[in-house]
Short mmCIF file of N, CA and C in Angstrom, two decimals:
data_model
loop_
_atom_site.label_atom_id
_atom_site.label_comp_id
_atom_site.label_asym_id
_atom_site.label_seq_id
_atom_site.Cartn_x
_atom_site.Cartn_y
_atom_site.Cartn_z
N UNK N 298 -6.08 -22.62 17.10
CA UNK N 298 -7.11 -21.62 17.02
C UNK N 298 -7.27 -21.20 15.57
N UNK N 299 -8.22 -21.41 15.18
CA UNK N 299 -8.95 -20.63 13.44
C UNK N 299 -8.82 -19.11 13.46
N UNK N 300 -8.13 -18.64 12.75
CA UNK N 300 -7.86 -17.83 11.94
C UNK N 300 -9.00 -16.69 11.85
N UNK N 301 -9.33 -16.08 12.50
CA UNK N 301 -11.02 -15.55 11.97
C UNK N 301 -10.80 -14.98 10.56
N UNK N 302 -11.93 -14.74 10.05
CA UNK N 302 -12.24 -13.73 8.14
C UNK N 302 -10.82 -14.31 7.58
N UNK N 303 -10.36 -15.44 7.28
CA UNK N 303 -9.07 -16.32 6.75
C UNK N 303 -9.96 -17.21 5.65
N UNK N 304 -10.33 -16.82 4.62
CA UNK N 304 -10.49 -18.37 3.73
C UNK N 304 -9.96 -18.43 2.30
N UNK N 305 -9.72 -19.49 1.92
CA UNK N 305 -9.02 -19.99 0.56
C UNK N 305 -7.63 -19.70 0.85
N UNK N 306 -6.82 -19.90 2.33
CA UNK N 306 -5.76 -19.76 1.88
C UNK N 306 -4.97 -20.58 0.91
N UNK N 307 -3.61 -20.16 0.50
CA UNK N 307 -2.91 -20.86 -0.35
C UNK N 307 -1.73 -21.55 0.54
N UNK N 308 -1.06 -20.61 1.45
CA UNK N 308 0.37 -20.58 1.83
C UNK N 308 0.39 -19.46 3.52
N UNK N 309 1.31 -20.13 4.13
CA UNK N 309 1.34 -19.34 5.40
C UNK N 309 3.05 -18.49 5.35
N UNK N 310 2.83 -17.76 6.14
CA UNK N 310 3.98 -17.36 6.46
C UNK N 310 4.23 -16.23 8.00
N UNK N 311 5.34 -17.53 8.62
CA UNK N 311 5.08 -16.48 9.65
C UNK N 311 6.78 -16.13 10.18
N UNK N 312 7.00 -14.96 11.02
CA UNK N 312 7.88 -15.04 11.90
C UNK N 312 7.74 -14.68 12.99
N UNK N 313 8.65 -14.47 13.98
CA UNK N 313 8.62 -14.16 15.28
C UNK N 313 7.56 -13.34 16.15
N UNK N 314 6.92 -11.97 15.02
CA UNK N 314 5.62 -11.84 15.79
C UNK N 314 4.61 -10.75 14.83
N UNK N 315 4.74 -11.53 13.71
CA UNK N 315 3.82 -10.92 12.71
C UNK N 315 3.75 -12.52 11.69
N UNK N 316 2.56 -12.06 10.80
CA UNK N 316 1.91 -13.74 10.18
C UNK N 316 1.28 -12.69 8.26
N UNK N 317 1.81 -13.73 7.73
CA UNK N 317 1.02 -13.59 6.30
C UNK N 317 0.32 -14.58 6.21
N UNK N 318 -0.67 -14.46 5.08
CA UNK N 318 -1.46 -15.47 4.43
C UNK N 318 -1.78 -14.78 2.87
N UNK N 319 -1.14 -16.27 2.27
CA UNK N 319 -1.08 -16.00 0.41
C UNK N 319 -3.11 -16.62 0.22
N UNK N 320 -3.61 -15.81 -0.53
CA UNK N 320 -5.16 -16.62 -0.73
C UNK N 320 -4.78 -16.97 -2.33
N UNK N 321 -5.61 -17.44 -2.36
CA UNK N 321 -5.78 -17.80 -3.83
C UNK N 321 -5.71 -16.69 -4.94
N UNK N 322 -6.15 -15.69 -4.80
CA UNK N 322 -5.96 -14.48 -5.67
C UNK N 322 -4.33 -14.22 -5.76
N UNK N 323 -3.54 -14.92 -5.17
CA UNK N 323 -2.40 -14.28 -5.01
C UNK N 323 -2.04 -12.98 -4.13
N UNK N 324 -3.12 -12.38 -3.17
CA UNK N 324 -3.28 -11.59 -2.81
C UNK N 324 -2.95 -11.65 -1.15
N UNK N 325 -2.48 -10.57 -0.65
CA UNK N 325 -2.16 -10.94 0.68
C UNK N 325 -2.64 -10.61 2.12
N UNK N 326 -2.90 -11.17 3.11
CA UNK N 326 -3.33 -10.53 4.41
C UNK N 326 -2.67 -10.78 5.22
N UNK N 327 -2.06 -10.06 6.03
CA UNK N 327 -1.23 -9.73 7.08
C UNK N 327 -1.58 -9.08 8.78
N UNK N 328 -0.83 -9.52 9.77
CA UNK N 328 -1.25 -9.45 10.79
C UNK N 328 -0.13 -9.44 11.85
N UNK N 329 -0.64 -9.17 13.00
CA UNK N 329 0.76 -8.90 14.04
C UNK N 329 1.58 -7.42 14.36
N UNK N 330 2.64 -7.61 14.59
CA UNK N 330 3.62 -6.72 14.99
C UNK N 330 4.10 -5.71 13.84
N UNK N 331 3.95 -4.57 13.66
CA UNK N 331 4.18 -4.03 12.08
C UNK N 331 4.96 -2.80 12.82
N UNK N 332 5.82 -2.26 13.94
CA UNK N 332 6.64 -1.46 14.41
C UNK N 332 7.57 -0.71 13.16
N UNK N 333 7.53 -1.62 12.74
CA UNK N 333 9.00 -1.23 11.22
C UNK N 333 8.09 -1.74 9.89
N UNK N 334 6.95 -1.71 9.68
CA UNK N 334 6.15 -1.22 8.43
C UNK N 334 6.27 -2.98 7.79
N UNK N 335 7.03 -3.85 8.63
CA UNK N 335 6.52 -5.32 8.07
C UNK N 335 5.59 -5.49 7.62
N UNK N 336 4.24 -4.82 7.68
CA UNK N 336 2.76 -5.99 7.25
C UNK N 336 3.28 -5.05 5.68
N UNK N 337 3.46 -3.87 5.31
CA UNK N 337 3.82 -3.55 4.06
C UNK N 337 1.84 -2.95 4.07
N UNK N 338 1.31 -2.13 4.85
CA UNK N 338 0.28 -1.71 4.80
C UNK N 338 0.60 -0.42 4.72
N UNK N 339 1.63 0.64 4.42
CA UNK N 339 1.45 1.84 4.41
C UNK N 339 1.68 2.65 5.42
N UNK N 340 1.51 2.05 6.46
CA UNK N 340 1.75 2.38 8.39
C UNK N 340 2.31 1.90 9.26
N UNK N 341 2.72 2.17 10.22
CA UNK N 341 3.19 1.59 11.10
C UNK N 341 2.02 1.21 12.59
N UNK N 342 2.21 0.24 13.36
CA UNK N 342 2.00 0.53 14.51
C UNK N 342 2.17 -0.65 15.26
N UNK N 343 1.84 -0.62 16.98
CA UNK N 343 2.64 -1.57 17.76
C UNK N 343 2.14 -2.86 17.30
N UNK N 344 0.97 -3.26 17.14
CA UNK N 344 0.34 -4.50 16.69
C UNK N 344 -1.39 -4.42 15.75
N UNK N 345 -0.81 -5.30 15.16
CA UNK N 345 -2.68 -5.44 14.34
C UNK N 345 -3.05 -6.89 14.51
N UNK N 346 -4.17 -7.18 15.18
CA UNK N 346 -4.43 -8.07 15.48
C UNK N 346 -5.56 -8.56 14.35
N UNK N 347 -6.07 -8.19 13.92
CA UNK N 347 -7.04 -8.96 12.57
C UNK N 347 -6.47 -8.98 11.38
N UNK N 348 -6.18 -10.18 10.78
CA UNK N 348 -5.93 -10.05 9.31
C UNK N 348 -6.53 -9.05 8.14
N UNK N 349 -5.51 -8.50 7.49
CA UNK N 349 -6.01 -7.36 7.06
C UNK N 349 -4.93 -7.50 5.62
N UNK N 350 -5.88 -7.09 4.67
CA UNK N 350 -5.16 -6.81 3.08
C UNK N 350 -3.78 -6.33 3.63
N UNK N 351 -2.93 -6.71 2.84
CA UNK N 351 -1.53 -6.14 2.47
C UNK N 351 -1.27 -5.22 1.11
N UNK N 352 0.03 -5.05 1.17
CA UNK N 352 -0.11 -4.07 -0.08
C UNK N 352 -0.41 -4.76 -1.18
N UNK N 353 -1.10 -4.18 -1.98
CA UNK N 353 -2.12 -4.94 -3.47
C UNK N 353 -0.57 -5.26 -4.40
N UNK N 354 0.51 -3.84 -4.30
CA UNK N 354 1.46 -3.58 -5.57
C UNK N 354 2.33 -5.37 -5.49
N UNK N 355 2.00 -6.02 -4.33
CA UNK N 355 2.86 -7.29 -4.59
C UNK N 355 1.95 -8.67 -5.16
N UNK N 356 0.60 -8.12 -5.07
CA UNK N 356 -0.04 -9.16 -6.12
C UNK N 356 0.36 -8.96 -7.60
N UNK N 357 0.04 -10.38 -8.13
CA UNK N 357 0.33 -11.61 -7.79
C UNK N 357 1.28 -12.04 -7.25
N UNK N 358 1.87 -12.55 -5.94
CA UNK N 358 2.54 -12.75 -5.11
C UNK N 358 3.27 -14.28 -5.71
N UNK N 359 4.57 -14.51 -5.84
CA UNK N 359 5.11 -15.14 -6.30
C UNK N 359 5.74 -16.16 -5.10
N UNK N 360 6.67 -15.53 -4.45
CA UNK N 360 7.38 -16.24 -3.33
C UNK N 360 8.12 -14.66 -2.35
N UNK N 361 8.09 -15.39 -1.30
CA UNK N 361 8.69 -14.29 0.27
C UNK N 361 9.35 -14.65 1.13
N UNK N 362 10.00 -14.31 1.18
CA UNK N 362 10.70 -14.65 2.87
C UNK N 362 10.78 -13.59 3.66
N UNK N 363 11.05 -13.80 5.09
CA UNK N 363 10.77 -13.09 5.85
C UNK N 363 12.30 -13.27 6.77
N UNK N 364 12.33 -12.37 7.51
CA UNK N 364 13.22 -11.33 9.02
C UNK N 364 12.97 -11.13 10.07
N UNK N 365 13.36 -11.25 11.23
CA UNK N 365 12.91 -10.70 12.20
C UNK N 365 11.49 -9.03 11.91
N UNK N 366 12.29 -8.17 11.32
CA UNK N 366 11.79 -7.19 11.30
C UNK N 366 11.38 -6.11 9.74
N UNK N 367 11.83 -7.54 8.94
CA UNK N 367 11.29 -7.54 7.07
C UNK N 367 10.80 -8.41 6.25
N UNK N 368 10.16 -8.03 5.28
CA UNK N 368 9.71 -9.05 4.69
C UNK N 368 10.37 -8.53 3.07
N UNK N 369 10.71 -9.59 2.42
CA UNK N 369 10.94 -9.09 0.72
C UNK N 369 10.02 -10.41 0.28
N UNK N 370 9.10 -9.95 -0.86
CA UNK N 370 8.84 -10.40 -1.59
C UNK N 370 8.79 -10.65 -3.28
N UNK N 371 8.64 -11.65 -3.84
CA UNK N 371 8.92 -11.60 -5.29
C UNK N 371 7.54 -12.07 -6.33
N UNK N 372 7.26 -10.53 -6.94
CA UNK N 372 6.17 -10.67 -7.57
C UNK N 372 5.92 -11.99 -8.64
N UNK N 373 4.86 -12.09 -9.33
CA UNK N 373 4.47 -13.18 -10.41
C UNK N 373 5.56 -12.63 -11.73
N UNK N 374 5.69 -11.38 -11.75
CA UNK N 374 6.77 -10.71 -12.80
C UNK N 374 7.98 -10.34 -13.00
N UNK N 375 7.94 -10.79 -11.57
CA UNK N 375 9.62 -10.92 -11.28
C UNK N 375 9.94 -9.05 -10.47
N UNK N 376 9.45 -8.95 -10.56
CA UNK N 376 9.58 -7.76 -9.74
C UNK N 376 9.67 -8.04 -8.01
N UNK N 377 11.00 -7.67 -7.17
CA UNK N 377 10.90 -7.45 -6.08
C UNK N 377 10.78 -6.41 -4.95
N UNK N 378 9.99 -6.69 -3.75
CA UNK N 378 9.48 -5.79 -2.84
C UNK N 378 10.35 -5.80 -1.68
N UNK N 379 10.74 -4.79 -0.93
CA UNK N 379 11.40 -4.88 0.66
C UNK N 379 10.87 -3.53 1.27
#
């Protein structure tokens, strides 16, 4: 199934029941299960089902891994997020 409002991605990332997508800006959109503030949008709640901006402060987005219930990421400057 396509992705709806998804284009130029770069890179996927998913786990157990939340999903990133790196675009070309280095910039991120996030989706799914965010109970414990995973999508890194500022909020919490049981699920977000449309891809939706992530936090801007980790563009340019370097590299991430992910947790059951975290994500850390590592900026273009070396700066890291959890």
């Amino acid at each position: 199934m396509k992705v709806k409002n998804v284009t130029q991605a770069r890179a996927a990332f998913a786990s157990g029941n939340y999903s990133f997508v790196r675009l070309a800006d280095d910039s991120l959109l996030a989706w799914g299960q965010n109970v414990n503030g995973q999508l890194a949008m500022g909020f919490t709640v049981q699920s977000h089902p449309e891809p939706t901006a992530s936090s801007a402060e980790v563009a340019p987005l370097s590299s991430m891994g992910m947790g059951a219930t975290h994500v850390i990421a590592v900026r273009g400057d070396g700066s890291v997020f959890a």
